[in-house]
């Protein structure tokens, strides 16, 4: 067929049944993204004769004789479309994976559509921003600022890749073409627990284009963990690349390598697998009971109690809780449940591997290429110089890419065949095989005096780690932060990470603290009502204060520095905001109004070892090259790193060239998670840039004969007393002497500090249908010194939006056989534009003691207080306490009707 794409004519026949998205990408238009393949997310939006369409559900043949416009053709080089400029200036993106589709849709809007964005943007999803920034972009609100030399910190400068993101030229993992690329697809287990007796490959290998079929017998028999931490010993080595025992529905059974995705999928369908189905257990309490099916053998040394399926258990206490409860005037006890939740980053997991000069290259979507490299070295017995792992821009992560889920199979296939290999998850595979948030059931028992003083604090936490223990232990430890937040002389924490025959749980924004925060903050609200105290006042009376010990799992020494009363400031800011907006009316007579609050405390780096190395070099082109291993996936660390370097070098961000997330071009970096992208890597950048600045000043002082204390940097030179020397002159002189202005510095995740957040909501609940409307949302955040105001606001808004999904709509539904029944964005239901209110973001005005330039990371902790604040607001409105998430209308409706029946004297 013949069609025109961005003004260029193509004469090419699509494959039978091919969609327009894959057809356009084969032509090199990589701005057209894959997020769902079902018309749900809008990341693939293009214009067909000027009308926006979802190209993943548009047959390619429909482009015949028509004009197709992609994001790359929306503007001209050097002259972007006005909507592209507006998205760059807002900025209307974070990771940027959805941005092309957002722009292609928004650029067609009439003024009437701009006035009704909930309807106009219903076909486009964003997981990062919280949508306020997208609304600002559509309406032309500008937030990006230009920084003066040396004044980058505290300024809302744009992201280094901003222009490439909005024009469709930013490269994500799969945005490349490699000749001879083979495609890998996986056959997944239909059973929750089974032994593989045999795999007949013959029919699969007979499919034209199929090259290999890999089973457990064809891969290295080495135990490892898919979880990413510098110290791999904190996670259990309980996983194989492929295994002869499957422990959840969806686990890999075999991998088929073929010329095309279609051939690989057909090969998977033709595999004949004989299983011995084994007993399965899905509930962690049942898994710990006597006689439950055992998932892992008793010989496995990493399991605390294999007979009871317990990966790890914690038992700690300070003081005596029995004495504390005896001293209490009021005791509250409740059990709270947080469900399994998926990251739903729009870029699915994926990796590409190839051989080059005898070395394995792996291009991947990861939060830590450095540790992914280490794992691949171990699995395939490679020397460090035999492998390179790197990322381009990563399309969202939220902890989901703190795993090795695709890199091992592409490495296996490429090392075996010598051919380049690609493995890209489908959206269904994301839901059924990637690692979601741990479901947790927490029983919280609190005792308090009549004045609200806590006397006893007891928590029992049962965490469902799923079939494998990646992150199961570390998230259990992390939950102690919810206990740490309140002062109490008697505390007890009992926690269990339990294996079940469900998809392995993993890291997700909040990392083991979101679920305990829901339980503890809901319990504190219930205790406040029992004491007839204002919930904020109860918190004020019991929160830890600087100088007091942060006691959770033990009362021994640690490396946490607690010097500022940021939490108290956050509580006061939210209290004042809720008072200021208290006159909001309900939407109508059938609506009940309620207000809820919750707080959280978060350590600014993980307790496990975390390190980063940064390199800064002044090049011959007078641009500073900053090399740091932290990937960028929307958390904004790249922008912050550039700002930190520019501030140290007294220059502008435009003169910093960033090289990142490439093990060939960067030093070791544990990765971007647990806020360490700012707190650890940011400190490495600060030190490296400072070292180069000092080296330049010392050289300039020697060159001019002026004492170094009289020398200072400016944008492109050094002022030495009364004389100014250009950097060009200094670089030329230094080069002639064989001197380079370069430095490398390392930073470690110790000491750590704490940050805090308080969330407030005012909601309306429909007394008949159970519908919840958020009328007002406010979060106060203890962020330290603000590196980039627009980015801080965006991170908080995105965290609140994700927390709203966690609280109201998102849930894995499993059938009786452990199979997920809603593995699509349409049925899983992440928040859309219409679901997310604008959140007022208030900053506590603090200064951190250990972070770079006194800043704290904010990408992770902002989600923690959202769900409990919403649950508390719903209780305030209805008088009904909901202790299990999500708060779907049918759950609200059922309890409301039961309450009304009881009130009316009827049997519910």
PDB file of C-alpha atoms in Angstrom, residues 17-25 29-48 51-63 68-71 100-101 104-105 123-124:
ATOM      1  CA  UNK A  17      -3.386  -8.262  10.649  1.00  0.00           C
ATOM      2  CA  UNK A  18      -0.622  -5.768  11.466  1.00  0.00           C
ATOM      3  CA  UNK A  19      -1.620  -2.725  13.469  1.00  0.00           C
ATOM      4  CA  UNK A  20      -0.617   0.786  12.511  1.00  0.00           C
ATOM      5  CA  UNK A  21       1.590   1.194  15.603  1.00  0.00           C
ATOM      6  CA  UNK A  22       4.004  -1.605  14.730  1.00  0.00           C
ATOM      7  CA  UNK A  23       3.925  -0.609  11.061  1.00  0.00           C
ATOM      8  CA  UNK A  24       4.983   2.968  11.894  1.00  0.00           C
ATOM      9  CA  UNK A  25       7.712   1.805  14.265  1.00  0.00           C
ATOM     10  CA  UNK A  29       8.846   6.414  13.842  1.00  0.00           C
ATOM     11  CA  UNK A  30       9.714   5.438  17.409  1.00  0.00           C
ATOM     12  CA  UNK A  31       7.771   8.313  18.946  1.00  0.00           C
ATOM     13  CA  UNK A  32       4.741   6.036  18.575  1.00  0.00           C
ATOM     14  CA  UNK A  33       4.808   4.117  21.866  1.00  0.00           C
ATOM     15  CA  UNK A  34       3.461   0.786  23.045  1.00  0.00           C
ATOM     16  CA  UNK A  35       1.710   0.914  26.393  1.00  0.00           C
ATOM     17  CA  UNK A  36      -1.187  -1.505  26.156  1.00  0.00           C
ATOM     18  CA  UNK A  37      -1.954  -2.862  22.639  1.00  0.00           C
ATOM     19  CA  UNK A  38      -5.618  -2.540  23.564  1.00  0.00           C
ATOM     20  CA  UNK A  39      -6.547   1.087  22.968  1.00  0.00           C
ATOM     21  CA  UNK A  40      -6.508   1.831  26.701  1.00  0.00           C
ATOM     22  CA  UNK A  41      -3.580   4.196  27.313  1.00  0.00           C
ATOM     23  CA  UNK A  42      -3.222   6.466  24.266  1.00  0.00           C
ATOM     24  CA  UNK A  43       0.594   6.344  24.191  1.00  0.00           C
ATOM     25  CA  UNK A  44       0.423   5.287  20.538  1.00  0.00           C
ATOM     26  CA  UNK A  45      -1.808   8.171  19.374  1.00  0.00           C
ATOM     27  CA  UNK A  46      -1.140   9.456  15.838  1.00  0.00           C
ATOM     28  CA  UNK A  47      -3.164  11.480  13.362  1.00  0.00           C
ATOM     29  CA  UNK A  48      -4.889   9.860  10.431  1.00  0.00           C
ATOM     30  CA  UNK A  51      -7.769  13.027  13.365  1.00  0.00           C
ATOM     31  CA  UNK A  52      -6.209  11.397  16.448  1.00  0.00           C
ATOM     32  CA  UNK A  53      -6.445   7.598  16.569  1.00  0.00           C
ATOM     33  CA  UNK A  54      -5.000   4.905  18.812  1.00  0.00           C
ATOM     34  CA  UNK A  55      -2.660   3.235  16.351  1.00  0.00           C
ATOM     35  CA  UNK A  56      -2.434  -0.012  18.351  1.00  0.00           C
ATOM     36  CA  UNK A  57      -6.060  -0.840  17.498  1.00  0.00           C
ATOM     37  CA  UNK A  58      -6.062   0.719  14.033  1.00  0.00           C
ATOM     38  CA  UNK A  59      -5.259  -1.778  11.245  1.00  0.00           C
ATOM     39  CA  UNK A  60      -2.261  -0.650   9.228  1.00  0.00           C
ATOM     40  CA  UNK A  61      -4.137  -1.059   5.944  1.00  0.00           C
ATOM     41  CA  UNK A  62      -6.422   1.819   6.925  1.00  0.00           C
ATOM     42  CA  UNK A  63      -3.512   4.193   6.307  1.00  0.00           C
ATOM     43  CA  UNK A  68      -0.302   9.899   8.868  1.00  0.00           C
ATOM     44  CA  UNK A  69       1.262  12.314  11.331  1.00  0.00           C
ATOM     45  CA  UNK A  70       3.340  11.149  14.277  1.00  0.00           C
ATOM     46  CA  UNK A  71       4.892  13.202  17.038  1.00  0.00           C
ATOM     47  CA  UNK A 100       3.822  11.900  22.548  1.00  0.00           C
ATOM     48  CA  UNK A 101       0.317  10.495  22.727  1.00  0.00           C
ATOM     49  CA  UNK A 104      -1.001  14.311  19.605  1.00  0.00           C
ATOM     50  CA  UNK A 105      -4.387  14.198  21.308  1.00  0.00           C
ATOM     51  CA  UNK A 123      -8.368   8.082  26.220  1.00  0.00           C
ATOM     52  CA  UNK A 124      -4.876   9.039  27.442  1.00  0.00           C
TER      53      UNK A 124
END
